[in-house]
Short mmCIF file of C-alpha atoms and ligand atoms in Angstrom, two decimals:
data_model
loop_
_atom_site.label_atom_id
_atom_site.label_comp_id
_atom_site.label_asym_id
_atom_site.label_seq_id
_atom_site.Cartn_x
_atom_site.Cartn_y
_atom_site.Cartn_z
CA MET A 1 -27.75 -99.96 -209.51
CA THR A 2 -26.22 -101.88 -206.60
CA LEU A 3 -28.24 -104.52 -204.78
CA LYS A 4 -28.56 -102.15 -201.83
CA GLN A 5 -29.90 -99.36 -204.06
CA LEU A 6 -32.31 -101.84 -205.65
CA LEU A 7 -33.59 -102.93 -202.24
CA VAL A 8 -33.99 -99.33 -201.09
CA ALA A 9 -35.91 -98.48 -204.29
CA ALA A 10 -38.13 -101.57 -203.86
CA TRP A 11 -38.74 -100.64 -200.22
CA ALA A 12 -39.69 -97.10 -201.23
CA VAL A 13 -42.21 -98.32 -203.80
CA CYS A 14 -43.78 -100.73 -201.28
CA ALA A 15 -43.64 -98.25 -198.42
CA LEU A 16 -45.35 -95.38 -200.20
CA PRO A 17 -48.90 -96.74 -200.45
CA SER A 18 -49.01 -97.85 -196.82
CA GLN A 19 -47.62 -94.47 -195.69
CA ALA A 20 -50.25 -92.72 -197.76
CA GLN A 21 -52.93 -94.88 -196.14
CA ASN A 22 -51.77 -94.03 -192.64
CA THR A 23 -51.70 -90.31 -193.26
CA LEU A 24 -55.29 -89.22 -193.57
CA PRO A 25 -55.44 -85.94 -195.47
CA VAL A 26 -56.62 -83.75 -192.61
CA ILE A 27 -55.30 -80.19 -192.30
CA PRO A 28 -54.62 -79.05 -189.64
CA LEU A 29 -53.36 -82.37 -188.31
CA PRO A 30 -55.48 -83.46 -185.30
CA ALA A 31 -53.90 -83.73 -181.86
CA GLN A 32 -54.64 -87.48 -181.79
CA MET A 33 -55.73 -89.67 -184.67
CA GLU A 34 -55.86 -93.47 -184.76
CA ARG A 35 -56.85 -95.44 -187.87
CA ALA A 36 -58.92 -98.61 -187.53
CA GLU A 37 -60.15 -101.33 -189.89
CA GLY A 38 -62.99 -100.76 -192.30
CA VAL A 39 -65.13 -97.87 -193.50
CA PHE A 40 -68.45 -96.24 -192.73
CA GLN A 41 -70.65 -95.74 -195.76
CA PHE A 42 -73.30 -93.02 -196.15
CA GLU A 43 -76.42 -94.32 -197.84
CA ALA A 44 -79.82 -93.09 -198.93
CA LYS A 45 -81.25 -94.23 -195.59
CA THR A 46 -78.51 -92.84 -193.32
CA LYS A 47 -80.17 -91.12 -190.35
CA VAL A 48 -78.69 -88.37 -188.17
CA ALA A 49 -79.34 -86.87 -184.73
CA ALA A 50 -78.07 -84.04 -182.54
CA ASP A 51 -78.52 -83.44 -178.81
CA ASP A 52 -80.48 -80.39 -177.72
CA TYR A 53 -78.54 -77.23 -177.04
CA PRO A 54 -79.73 -73.75 -176.06
CA GLY A 55 -80.62 -71.83 -179.20
CA ASP A 56 -80.42 -75.15 -181.04
CA SER A 57 -77.11 -74.14 -182.61
CA ILE A 58 -75.82 -77.73 -182.72
CA ALA A 59 -78.85 -78.59 -184.82
CA MET A 60 -77.95 -75.60 -187.03
CA VAL A 61 -74.43 -76.93 -187.51
CA LEU A 62 -75.82 -80.35 -188.43
CA ASP A 63 -78.49 -78.94 -190.75
CA ARG A 64 -75.99 -76.82 -192.67
CA PHE A 65 -73.75 -79.84 -193.11
CA ALA A 66 -76.68 -82.05 -194.18
CA GLN A 67 -77.75 -79.45 -196.73
CA LYS A 68 -74.25 -79.24 -198.22
CA PHE A 69 -73.94 -83.02 -198.16
CA GLN A 70 -77.21 -83.40 -200.05
CA THR A 71 -76.26 -80.78 -202.64
CA THR A 72 -73.12 -82.72 -203.41
CA THR A 73 -74.11 -86.33 -203.02
CA GLY A 74 -77.87 -86.31 -203.58
CA LEU A 75 -78.19 -88.23 -200.27
CA LYS A 76 -80.68 -86.80 -197.79
CA LEU A 77 -79.63 -87.25 -194.16
CA THR A 78 -82.93 -87.42 -192.32
CA ARG A 79 -83.38 -86.83 -188.59
CA THR A 80 -84.11 -89.53 -186.07
CA LYS A 81 -83.58 -90.28 -182.35
CA ALA A 82 -80.03 -90.56 -181.00
CA LYS A 83 -80.23 -94.34 -180.55
CA LYS A 84 -81.18 -94.98 -184.16
CA ALA A 85 -78.84 -92.44 -185.74
CA ALA A 86 -75.83 -93.50 -187.79
CA LEU A 87 -74.33 -90.00 -187.41
CA TYR A 88 -74.86 -88.67 -183.90
CA LEU A 89 -73.77 -85.29 -182.51
CA LYS A 90 -73.51 -85.95 -178.79
CA LEU A 91 -73.12 -83.21 -176.23
CA ASN A 92 -70.21 -83.69 -173.82
CA PRO A 93 -70.04 -80.64 -171.54
CA THR A 94 -66.68 -81.68 -170.06
CA MET A 95 -64.79 -80.79 -173.23
CA GLY A 96 -63.02 -77.56 -174.22
CA TYR A 97 -64.61 -74.71 -176.21
CA GLU A 98 -63.36 -75.81 -179.65
CA ALA A 99 -62.49 -79.45 -178.85
CA TYR A 100 -64.17 -82.46 -180.43
CA ARG A 101 -64.00 -86.22 -180.68
CA LEU A 102 -64.85 -88.10 -183.82
CA ASN A 103 -65.30 -91.84 -183.67
CA VAL A 104 -65.99 -93.54 -187.00
CA THR A 105 -66.77 -97.26 -187.05
CA PRO A 106 -68.34 -99.22 -189.93
CA GLN A 107 -71.67 -99.00 -188.04
CA LYS A 108 -71.78 -95.50 -186.69
CA VAL A 109 -70.21 -92.03 -186.56
CA VAL A 110 -70.28 -90.36 -183.15
CA VAL A 111 -69.18 -86.77 -182.71
CA GLU A 112 -68.70 -85.37 -179.22
CA ALA A 113 -68.20 -81.75 -178.25
CA ALA A 114 -69.26 -79.26 -175.61
CA ARG A 115 -70.06 -76.34 -177.90
CA PRO A 116 -71.30 -75.71 -181.45
CA ALA A 117 -67.77 -74.69 -182.53
CA GLY A 118 -66.45 -78.14 -181.58
CA PHE A 119 -69.17 -79.86 -183.61
CA PHE A 120 -68.48 -77.55 -186.53
CA TYR A 121 -64.77 -78.44 -186.46
CA ALA A 122 -65.54 -82.15 -186.19
CA LEU A 123 -67.64 -81.88 -189.33
CA GLN A 124 -64.83 -79.98 -191.10
CA THR A 125 -62.55 -82.92 -190.33
CA LEU A 126 -65.23 -85.37 -191.43
CA GLN A 127 -65.50 -83.57 -194.79
CA GLN A 128 -61.75 -83.87 -195.30
CA LEU A 129 -62.05 -87.62 -194.70
CA LEU A 130 -64.60 -88.10 -197.50
CA PRO A 131 -63.27 -89.47 -200.79
CA SER A 132 -63.79 -86.16 -202.59
CA ARG A 133 -63.46 -82.52 -201.55
CA SER A 134 -66.73 -81.67 -203.31
CA VAL A 135 -68.82 -81.63 -200.10
CA MET A 136 -66.29 -79.27 -198.53
CA ALA A 137 -66.43 -77.07 -201.60
CA GLY A 138 -70.25 -77.18 -201.61
CA VAL A 139 -70.51 -78.28 -205.24
CA LYS A 140 -72.34 -81.12 -206.94
CA ALA A 141 -70.08 -84.13 -207.32
CA GLY A 142 -69.37 -85.29 -210.85
CA GLY A 143 -70.76 -88.84 -211.29
CA CYS A 144 -72.41 -88.58 -207.86
CA CYS A 145 -74.74 -91.52 -208.44
CA THR A 146 -71.91 -94.01 -208.56
CA ALA A 147 -69.61 -92.46 -205.93
CA LYS A 148 -69.37 -94.29 -202.63
CA TRP A 149 -69.49 -91.76 -199.80
CA THR A 150 -67.33 -93.49 -197.24
CA LEU A 151 -65.31 -92.49 -194.20
CA PRO A 152 -62.31 -94.47 -192.97
CA ALA A 153 -62.78 -95.96 -189.51
CA VAL A 154 -60.84 -93.68 -187.19
CA THR A 155 -60.79 -92.24 -183.68
CA ILE A 156 -59.87 -88.58 -183.41
CA SER A 157 -59.51 -86.56 -180.24
CA ASP A 158 -58.73 -83.00 -181.11
CA GLU A 159 -58.42 -79.47 -179.85
CA PRO A 160 -56.43 -76.41 -180.91
CA ARG A 161 -53.08 -75.40 -179.51
CA PHE A 162 -54.05 -71.69 -179.66
CA GLY A 163 -57.33 -69.85 -179.26
CA TRP A 164 -56.34 -67.22 -181.84
CA ARG A 165 -55.81 -68.58 -185.35
CA GLY A 166 -56.02 -65.61 -187.63
CA PHE A 167 -55.69 -64.23 -191.09
CA MET A 168 -55.49 -60.55 -192.02
CA LEU A 169 -56.37 -59.09 -195.39
CA ASP A 170 -55.48 -55.51 -196.30
CA GLU A 171 -58.28 -54.06 -198.41
CA GLY A 172 -57.05 -50.49 -197.97
CA ARG A 173 -54.51 -50.79 -200.77
CA HIS A 174 -56.77 -52.82 -203.05
CA PHE A 175 -60.43 -53.70 -202.80
CA TYR A 176 -61.83 -57.13 -203.69
CA GLY A 177 -65.51 -57.15 -202.66
CA LYS A 178 -67.97 -59.32 -200.76
CA GLU A 179 -67.87 -62.50 -202.81
CA GLU A 180 -64.09 -62.76 -202.48
CA ILE A 181 -64.31 -62.29 -198.73
CA LYS A 182 -66.94 -65.04 -198.47
CA LYS A 183 -64.73 -67.41 -200.43
CA LEU A 184 -61.85 -66.61 -198.15
CA LEU A 185 -63.98 -67.22 -195.05
CA ASP A 186 -64.97 -70.62 -196.46
CA VAL A 187 -61.35 -71.68 -196.82
CA MET A 188 -60.46 -70.26 -193.40
CA ALA A 189 -63.25 -72.32 -191.85
CA ALA A 190 -62.06 -75.47 -193.66
CA TYR A 191 -58.68 -74.95 -191.95
CA LYS A 192 -60.29 -74.19 -188.56
CA LEU A 193 -59.05 -70.61 -188.55
CA ASN A 194 -61.23 -68.49 -186.29
CA ARG A 195 -60.25 -64.79 -186.61
CA PHE A 196 -60.58 -62.71 -189.75
CA HIS A 197 -58.69 -59.48 -189.21
CA TRP A 198 -60.11 -57.05 -191.75
CA HIS A 199 -57.69 -54.19 -192.43
CA LEU A 200 -60.22 -51.64 -193.67
CA THR A 201 -58.38 -48.34 -193.79
CA GLU A 202 -55.10 -47.15 -195.22
CA ASP A 203 -53.33 -44.12 -196.68
CA GLN A 204 -54.55 -45.38 -200.06
CA GLY A 205 -58.23 -46.01 -199.24
CA TRP A 206 -60.96 -46.01 -196.56
CA ARG A 207 -63.23 -49.02 -197.15
CA ILE A 208 -66.03 -48.97 -194.57
CA GLU A 209 -69.08 -46.71 -194.55
CA ILE A 210 -69.25 -44.44 -191.48
CA LYS A 211 -72.62 -42.72 -191.56
CA LYS A 212 -71.55 -39.70 -189.51
CA TYR A 213 -68.64 -38.99 -191.87
CA PRO A 214 -69.86 -39.66 -195.44
CA ARG A 215 -66.79 -38.12 -197.06
CA LEU A 216 -64.71 -41.04 -195.78
CA THR A 217 -66.28 -43.12 -198.55
CA GLU A 218 -67.26 -40.33 -201.00
CA VAL A 219 -63.66 -39.07 -201.04
CA GLY A 220 -61.51 -41.48 -199.05
CA ALA A 221 -62.53 -44.68 -200.86
CA TRP A 222 -61.34 -43.45 -204.27
CA ARG A 223 -58.01 -42.53 -205.79
CA ASN A 224 -56.50 -41.63 -209.12
CA SER A 225 -54.55 -44.81 -209.74
CA LYS A 226 -55.20 -48.52 -209.60
CA VAL A 227 -51.54 -49.47 -209.23
CA LEU A 228 -49.63 -47.98 -206.34
CA GLY A 229 -46.46 -46.24 -207.34
CA TRP A 230 -43.10 -47.62 -206.26
CA GLY A 231 -39.72 -47.11 -207.96
CA GLU A 232 -40.17 -47.58 -211.70
CA VAL A 233 -43.91 -48.21 -211.31
CA LYS A 234 -45.80 -44.93 -211.62
CA PRO A 235 -49.47 -44.19 -210.78
CA ASP A 236 -51.62 -44.98 -213.83
CA GLY A 237 -54.26 -42.21 -213.55
CA GLN A 238 -57.17 -44.69 -213.43
CA ARG A 239 -60.03 -43.78 -211.08
CA TYR A 240 -60.08 -46.69 -208.64
CA GLY A 241 -61.71 -47.68 -205.37
CA GLY A 242 -64.66 -49.16 -203.55
CA PHE A 243 -66.02 -49.66 -200.07
CA TYR A 244 -68.32 -51.80 -197.96
CA THR A 245 -71.62 -50.34 -196.80
CA GLN A 246 -72.53 -51.18 -193.22
CA ASP A 247 -75.16 -53.58 -194.63
CA ASP A 248 -72.43 -55.33 -196.66
CA ALA A 249 -70.32 -55.64 -193.52
CA ARG A 250 -73.27 -57.06 -191.55
CA GLU A 251 -73.79 -59.65 -194.27
CA ILE A 252 -70.11 -60.66 -193.98
CA VAL A 253 -70.42 -60.75 -190.18
CA GLN A 254 -73.32 -63.21 -190.46
CA TYR A 255 -71.45 -65.34 -193.00
CA ALA A 256 -68.41 -65.45 -190.70
CA ARG A 257 -70.51 -66.30 -187.64
CA GLU A 258 -72.00 -69.33 -189.37
CA ARG A 259 -68.41 -70.53 -189.81
CA PHE A 260 -67.32 -69.77 -186.23
CA ILE A 261 -65.05 -66.96 -187.36
CA GLU A 262 -64.93 -63.68 -185.48
CA ILE A 263 -64.18 -60.57 -187.48
CA VAL A 264 -61.64 -58.15 -186.05
CA PRO A 265 -62.09 -54.84 -187.86
CA GLU A 266 -59.05 -52.62 -188.05
CA VAL A 267 -59.05 -48.88 -188.54
CA ASP A 268 -55.38 -48.00 -188.64
CA ILE A 269 -55.12 -44.65 -186.83
CA PRO A 270 -53.49 -42.15 -186.39
CA GLY A 271 -50.85 -43.26 -188.94
CA HIS A 272 -51.68 -44.89 -192.29
CA SER A 273 -54.59 -42.43 -192.37
CA GLN A 274 -53.97 -40.20 -195.38
CA ALA A 275 -57.28 -41.26 -197.00
CA ALA A 276 -59.15 -40.09 -193.88
CA VAL A 277 -57.07 -36.91 -193.72
CA ALA A 278 -57.91 -36.22 -197.40
CA SER A 279 -61.61 -36.65 -196.57
CA TYR A 280 -61.67 -34.24 -193.59
CA PRO A 281 -58.46 -32.18 -193.71
CA GLU A 282 -60.10 -29.33 -191.80
CA PHE A 283 -59.84 -31.23 -188.51
CA LEU A 284 -57.77 -34.35 -189.21
CA ALA A 285 -54.73 -32.78 -190.90
CA CYS A 286 -51.82 -31.34 -188.95
CA ASP A 287 -51.52 -28.79 -191.79
CA PRO A 288 -55.09 -28.14 -193.05
CA GLN A 289 -53.84 -25.20 -195.15
CA ASN A 290 -52.12 -27.65 -197.53
CA ALA A 291 -53.72 -29.95 -200.16
CA HIS A 292 -54.35 -33.59 -199.14
CA GLU A 293 -55.32 -36.44 -201.45
CA VAL A 294 -55.86 -40.17 -201.14
CA TRP A 295 -52.35 -41.57 -201.59
CA LEU A 296 -51.21 -43.06 -204.92
CA TRP A 297 -47.95 -44.52 -203.66
CA GLN A 298 -46.65 -47.39 -201.59
CA GLY A 299 -44.71 -46.85 -198.39
CA VAL A 300 -45.46 -44.97 -195.20
CA SER A 301 -47.13 -41.58 -195.55
CA ALA A 302 -46.18 -38.79 -193.15
CA ASP A 303 -49.69 -37.33 -193.43
CA VAL A 304 -51.02 -38.58 -190.08
CA ILE A 305 -54.03 -37.49 -188.01
CA ASN A 306 -53.53 -34.50 -185.73
CA VAL A 307 -54.06 -36.25 -182.41
CA SER A 308 -54.04 -32.95 -180.49
CA ASN A 309 -57.20 -31.69 -182.22
CA PRO A 310 -60.28 -32.46 -180.04
CA LYS A 311 -62.35 -32.81 -183.23
CA ALA A 312 -60.00 -35.54 -184.45
CA VAL A 313 -60.41 -37.37 -181.13
CA GLN A 314 -64.19 -37.01 -181.41
CA PHE A 315 -63.99 -38.33 -184.98
CA ALA A 316 -62.16 -41.43 -183.80
CA LYS A 317 -64.71 -42.00 -181.00
CA ASP A 318 -67.57 -41.72 -183.49
CA VAL A 319 -65.87 -44.20 -185.84
CA VAL A 320 -65.39 -46.63 -182.94
CA ASP A 321 -69.09 -46.23 -182.02
CA GLU A 322 -70.27 -47.18 -185.51
CA LEU A 323 -67.81 -50.07 -185.83
CA THR A 324 -69.02 -51.39 -182.49
CA GLU A 325 -72.59 -51.48 -183.84
CA VAL A 326 -71.61 -53.31 -187.04
CA PHE A 327 -69.08 -55.79 -185.63
CA PRO A 328 -70.44 -57.57 -182.55
CA PHE A 329 -67.22 -59.38 -181.61
CA GLY A 330 -64.90 -58.82 -178.68
CA TYR A 331 -61.84 -57.27 -180.37
CA LEU A 332 -61.15 -54.02 -182.17
CA HIS A 333 -57.79 -53.27 -183.84
CA LEU A 334 -56.71 -49.63 -183.87
CA GLY A 335 -53.52 -50.14 -185.90
CA GLY A 336 -50.58 -48.19 -184.56
CA ASP A 337 -47.80 -49.31 -186.90
CA GLU A 338 -45.47 -47.04 -188.83
CA CYS A 339 -46.78 -43.71 -187.57
CA PRO A 340 -44.26 -40.95 -188.38
CA THR A 341 -44.22 -38.15 -185.83
CA GLN A 342 -42.61 -35.33 -187.92
CA LYS A 343 -45.90 -33.48 -188.43
CA TRP A 344 -46.64 -33.58 -184.69
CA GLU A 345 -43.13 -32.34 -183.97
CA GLN A 346 -43.81 -29.31 -186.20
CA ASN A 347 -47.27 -28.57 -184.81
CA ALA A 348 -47.62 -26.16 -181.86
CA ASP A 349 -50.72 -27.90 -180.44
CA CYS A 350 -48.99 -31.27 -180.49
CA GLN A 351 -45.88 -29.82 -178.87
CA GLN A 352 -48.04 -28.35 -176.14
CA GLN A 353 -49.97 -31.58 -175.59
CA LEU A 354 -46.75 -33.55 -175.26
CA LYS A 355 -45.63 -31.19 -172.49
CA ALA A 356 -49.03 -31.43 -170.84
CA ILE A 357 -48.80 -35.22 -170.58
CA GLY A 358 -45.27 -34.91 -169.16
CA SER A 359 -43.38 -36.74 -171.90
CA THR A 360 -40.70 -35.93 -174.44
CA ASN A 361 -41.43 -38.99 -176.61
CA TYR A 362 -43.85 -38.17 -179.44
CA ARG A 363 -44.96 -41.82 -179.52
CA ASP A 364 -46.71 -41.08 -176.23
CA LEU A 365 -49.04 -38.65 -178.03
CA GLN A 366 -50.27 -41.67 -179.95
CA ILE A 367 -50.74 -43.65 -176.71
CA ASN A 368 -52.61 -40.68 -175.23
CA PHE A 369 -54.93 -40.68 -178.26
CA TYR A 370 -55.63 -44.41 -177.77
CA ARG A 371 -56.14 -43.87 -174.04
CA GLN A 372 -58.99 -41.46 -174.79
CA LEU A 373 -60.60 -44.02 -177.12
CA GLN A 374 -60.13 -46.76 -174.55
CA GLN A 375 -61.87 -44.65 -171.88
CA HIS A 376 -64.68 -43.92 -174.32
CA ILE A 377 -65.17 -47.67 -174.90
CA ALA A 378 -64.91 -48.45 -171.17
CA ALA A 379 -67.95 -46.22 -170.55
CA LYS A 380 -70.13 -48.34 -172.85
CA PRO A 381 -72.50 -51.10 -171.67
CA ALA A 382 -70.98 -54.59 -171.30
CA GLU A 383 -72.02 -55.91 -174.74
CA LYS A 384 -70.31 -52.93 -176.42
CA GLN A 385 -67.00 -53.33 -174.60
CA ARG A 386 -64.07 -54.19 -176.84
CA HIS A 387 -60.52 -55.39 -176.17
CA LEU A 388 -58.04 -53.31 -178.12
CA ILE A 389 -55.28 -54.64 -180.35
CA PHE A 390 -52.27 -52.66 -181.62
CA TRP A 391 -49.28 -53.35 -183.86
CA ASN A 392 -46.07 -53.73 -181.90
CA GLU A 393 -44.69 -50.24 -182.58
CA VAL A 394 -46.80 -48.93 -179.69
CA LEU A 395 -44.24 -50.65 -177.44
CA HIS A 396 -41.92 -47.76 -178.37
CA GLY A 397 -44.11 -45.58 -176.19
CA ASN A 398 -45.12 -45.89 -172.57
CA THR A 399 -47.97 -48.40 -172.71
CA ALA A 400 -48.66 -48.23 -168.95
CA PRO A 401 -51.63 -45.81 -169.29
CA LEU A 402 -53.37 -48.40 -171.50
CA GLY A 403 -53.29 -51.00 -168.72
CA LYS A 404 -52.75 -54.73 -169.19
CA ASP A 405 -55.85 -55.61 -171.16
CA ILE A 406 -54.41 -54.80 -174.56
CA THR A 407 -53.01 -57.12 -177.18
CA ILE A 408 -49.85 -56.52 -179.12
CA MET A 409 -49.81 -57.95 -182.61
CA ALA A 410 -46.12 -58.66 -183.14
CA TRP A 411 -44.88 -58.31 -186.72
CA VAL A 412 -41.52 -56.52 -186.90
CA GLY A 413 -38.87 -58.32 -184.86
CA ALA A 414 -41.90 -60.37 -183.88
CA ASP A 415 -40.42 -62.87 -181.44
CA GLY A 416 -38.65 -60.15 -179.43
CA ALA A 417 -41.63 -57.78 -179.55
CA ALA A 418 -44.04 -60.50 -178.43
CA ARG A 419 -41.77 -61.35 -175.53
CA ASP A 420 -41.46 -57.68 -174.58
CA ALA A 421 -45.29 -57.46 -174.58
CA ALA A 422 -45.63 -60.63 -172.50
CA GLU A 423 -43.02 -59.40 -170.01
CA ARG A 424 -45.00 -56.16 -169.64
CA GLY A 425 -48.00 -58.37 -168.76
CA LEU A 426 -49.79 -57.69 -172.06
CA TYR A 427 -51.33 -60.20 -174.45
CA THR A 428 -49.69 -60.93 -177.77
CA ILE A 429 -50.30 -62.53 -181.15
CA LEU A 430 -47.46 -63.79 -183.35
CA SER A 431 -47.68 -62.53 -186.93
CA PRO A 432 -44.00 -62.38 -187.90
CA GLN A 433 -43.33 -60.46 -191.11
CA ILE A 434 -40.90 -63.20 -192.00
CA PRO A 435 -42.30 -65.71 -192.73
CA TYR A 436 -46.04 -65.05 -192.00
CA TYR A 437 -46.54 -62.16 -194.47
CA ILE A 438 -47.95 -64.48 -197.08
CA ASN A 439 -48.19 -61.72 -199.67
CA ARG A 440 -44.43 -62.06 -200.15
CA ARG A 441 -43.23 -64.21 -203.06
CA GLN A 442 -43.56 -67.85 -202.09
CA SER A 443 -40.83 -69.20 -204.35
CA PRO A 444 -37.92 -67.92 -206.41
CA LEU A 445 -39.55 -69.30 -209.60
CA PRO A 446 -39.89 -66.84 -212.50
CA THR A 447 -43.63 -67.65 -212.63
CA GLU A 448 -44.16 -65.99 -209.24
CA PRO A 449 -46.32 -62.84 -209.45
CA ARG A 450 -44.95 -59.37 -208.77
CA SER A 451 -44.93 -58.88 -205.02
CA GLN A 452 -42.67 -58.17 -202.08
CA GLY A 453 -39.86 -60.42 -200.91
CA ASN A 454 -37.23 -62.55 -202.61
CA GLY A 455 -39.05 -65.85 -202.74
CA THR A 456 -37.61 -66.97 -199.42
CA GLU A 457 -41.01 -67.18 -197.67
CA THR A 458 -41.56 -70.64 -199.09
CA VAL A 459 -44.30 -73.01 -197.95
CA GLU A 460 -41.59 -74.87 -196.05
CA ALA A 461 -40.27 -71.71 -194.36
CA VAL A 462 -43.80 -70.74 -193.31
CA TYR A 463 -44.48 -74.25 -192.06
CA ASN A 464 -41.26 -74.46 -190.10
CA TYR A 465 -41.76 -71.28 -188.08
CA VAL A 466 -42.08 -72.37 -184.45
CA PRO A 467 -44.44 -70.17 -182.44
CA MET A 468 -43.51 -69.39 -178.84
CA ASN A 469 -40.11 -71.03 -179.29
CA GLY A 470 -38.21 -71.12 -175.98
CA ILE A 471 -40.75 -68.97 -174.13
CA PRO A 472 -40.83 -69.75 -170.40
CA ALA A 473 -43.99 -71.40 -169.11
CA GLU A 474 -45.00 -68.41 -166.99
CA LEU A 475 -45.15 -66.12 -170.05
CA GLN A 476 -46.95 -68.57 -172.34
CA PRO A 477 -50.50 -67.72 -171.17
CA ARG A 478 -49.95 -64.23 -172.68
CA TYR A 479 -49.47 -65.74 -176.15
CA MET A 480 -52.93 -65.86 -177.72
CA GLY A 481 -51.88 -67.45 -180.99
CA VAL A 482 -50.74 -66.94 -184.54
CA GLN A 483 -51.82 -65.00 -187.58
CA ALA A 484 -50.86 -64.73 -191.24
CA ASN A 485 -51.07 -61.30 -192.83
CA PHE A 486 -51.63 -60.28 -196.45
CA TRP A 487 -50.67 -56.76 -197.54
CA THR A 488 -51.88 -55.79 -200.97
CA GLU A 489 -49.72 -52.95 -202.28
CA TRP A 490 -48.69 -55.03 -205.30
CA VAL A 491 -51.76 -57.17 -205.72
CA GLU A 492 -54.60 -55.71 -207.78
CA ASP A 493 -56.71 -58.83 -208.30
CA ALA A 494 -58.17 -61.46 -206.00
CA SER A 495 -56.80 -64.36 -208.03
CA THR A 496 -53.22 -63.26 -207.30
CA VAL A 497 -54.09 -62.82 -203.62
CA GLN A 498 -55.24 -66.44 -203.63
CA TYR A 499 -52.20 -67.66 -205.55
CA LEU A 500 -49.92 -66.18 -202.92
CA MET A 501 -51.95 -67.11 -199.87
CA PHE A 502 -52.54 -70.77 -200.71
CA PRO A 503 -51.29 -73.17 -199.64
CA ARG A 504 -49.29 -71.11 -197.14
CA LEU A 505 -52.39 -70.26 -195.14
CA ALA A 506 -52.83 -74.00 -194.53
CA ALA A 507 -49.31 -74.10 -193.06
CA VAL A 508 -50.11 -71.26 -190.63
CA ALA A 509 -53.40 -72.91 -189.71
CA GLU A 510 -51.50 -76.03 -188.69
CA ALA A 511 -49.12 -73.98 -186.49
CA GLY A 512 -52.19 -72.54 -184.77
CA TRP A 513 -53.90 -75.86 -184.21
CA THR A 514 -51.52 -78.82 -184.07
CA PRO A 515 -49.24 -79.58 -181.10
CA GLN A 516 -45.70 -78.53 -182.05
CA GLY A 517 -44.33 -82.03 -181.35
CA LEU A 518 -46.53 -83.57 -184.07
CA ARG A 519 -45.66 -81.12 -186.81
CA SER A 520 -43.57 -82.33 -189.72
CA TYR A 521 -43.20 -80.56 -193.07
CA ASN A 522 -42.89 -83.80 -195.05
CA ASP A 523 -46.05 -85.17 -193.52
CA PHE A 524 -47.84 -81.84 -194.17
CA LEU A 525 -46.67 -81.89 -197.78
CA GLN A 526 -48.16 -85.32 -198.24
CA ARG A 527 -51.53 -84.25 -196.79
CA LEU A 528 -51.42 -81.07 -198.87
CA GLN A 529 -51.70 -83.04 -202.11
CA SER A 530 -55.45 -83.51 -201.50
CA GLU A 531 -55.99 -79.75 -201.30
CA SER A 532 -55.64 -79.04 -205.02
CA GLU A 533 -59.04 -80.65 -205.62
CA TYR A 534 -60.57 -78.42 -202.96
CA TYR A 535 -58.94 -75.25 -204.36
CA ARG A 536 -60.08 -76.16 -207.86
CA LEU A 537 -63.68 -76.90 -206.79
CA ARG A 538 -63.95 -73.83 -204.57
CA GLU A 539 -62.43 -71.84 -207.46
CA VAL A 540 -59.48 -70.41 -205.60
CA ASN A 541 -56.10 -69.99 -207.22
CA TYR A 542 -53.02 -71.39 -205.43
CA GLY A 543 -49.26 -71.70 -205.71
CA LYS A 544 -48.78 -74.98 -207.54
CA HIS A 545 -45.09 -75.66 -207.11
CA VAL A 546 -45.48 -77.84 -204.00
CA ILE A 547 -48.66 -79.61 -205.13
CA LYS A 548 -48.34 -82.23 -207.86
C1 LIG B 601 -47.27 -53.71 -190.79
O1 LIG B 601 -46.79 -54.61 -191.50
N1 LIG B 601 -47.04 -52.45 -191.10
C2 LIG B 601 -48.09 -54.01 -189.64
#
């Protein structure tokens, strides 16, 4: 070793600890964060307070935190007046919807926000600053009686870059159940993600109870194979399926609400609908005379809904009505991707309808179908109104009849599609197949589970995607945010879903929250090292190759 090499090595050894100290392990990285001297220590007599708020939802945020904190640490945070409190949630109505400030000194912790969501996010950050992830995971700390529950002195001023920070899970291909969804919502909340896009219907399974159409779940939720055939992999003949009752879905809605996550249900119609067609072929199929079954294969089925049948349109309206009752949030996703038109092209009623709407592009039949659903929703009272979201293939039709208040979720050729949507005056969400389809293999290692992709959607590739890159300022307000998607054709069990989605979901969360200028993969990687404890305690599997 030369003297220079020796000095560099010595510098590296000395530099590492101080670097580690400066980088507090918060994900997503806050917009502004300044370390100070000293620590705040929670004790048996630590008192807390929260300002009044209509509906007392700030108090609810504090109480839930205090309950979790006590479960883990054994320390009870009792209430007192603001002046005497060591942890004080202070209302500051001038701040943004999800913004917060967190000021930790050795004497006091003051959290400021305008809305319950801001307080909730401040407390997520606070939990990441604690010496152990056990409060975040909601588990009893090992050796709790000796642990010192401290926070580093710090000033944080934070708010998200984007209002839409989403994750989509496809449960049409495989079904995982309520407890897995709750676990997922917990981790989403820890990363300040705020939209859970629940892909509930597919060619291979319909997963949500619709009371007016019981066969959707009696027939459509079940198929004769657990694995989905593709190439050498053949259907295995196992009876497989499952679905959520409306009560199950309401329970999930409540769980999500407590974590400031809105659920965006998706029924993917009129394509990707073979399970629905198999349930009610008499009015949904383009060729009701033929046999229809819930699909056992991967890919894109040609067995789409006959959009020219008034009973099929009524069916879709009825489904929308029931979804609107179960999911109280502002957005509804009607799918729209990969919808082959061959069956419409061969169907006399569809041919006639296309003429009647004055088009020669069969994609416009799909738009016409959505237009009828949109008008149906527009006639509802205000609290039942929903904004509609579609996959970007609808841009291949004339979207003008749908107006400007629709959102295009851009996945294939995402950057170009999103820009096309924005230039048409529509809203858009960036969920680029490459690299935000986090079901694809996350490394080329032989230990990677069977899935799509070649291992090129690495944590680094996901992290380094730059949303809204080069988009002119006047189009930027149309970009609502970012979303990672998880398609489950190859993934039969929840543990493999988790392995593939973590830690890449953390990387997408940071793109959604942190100003682009502050983002650095090396810095992220360093902060990521603290996450393995959280994943272990919350009992979620994760890709281990980038975490020591
Ligand atoms: C999609 O990946 N088919 C939206």
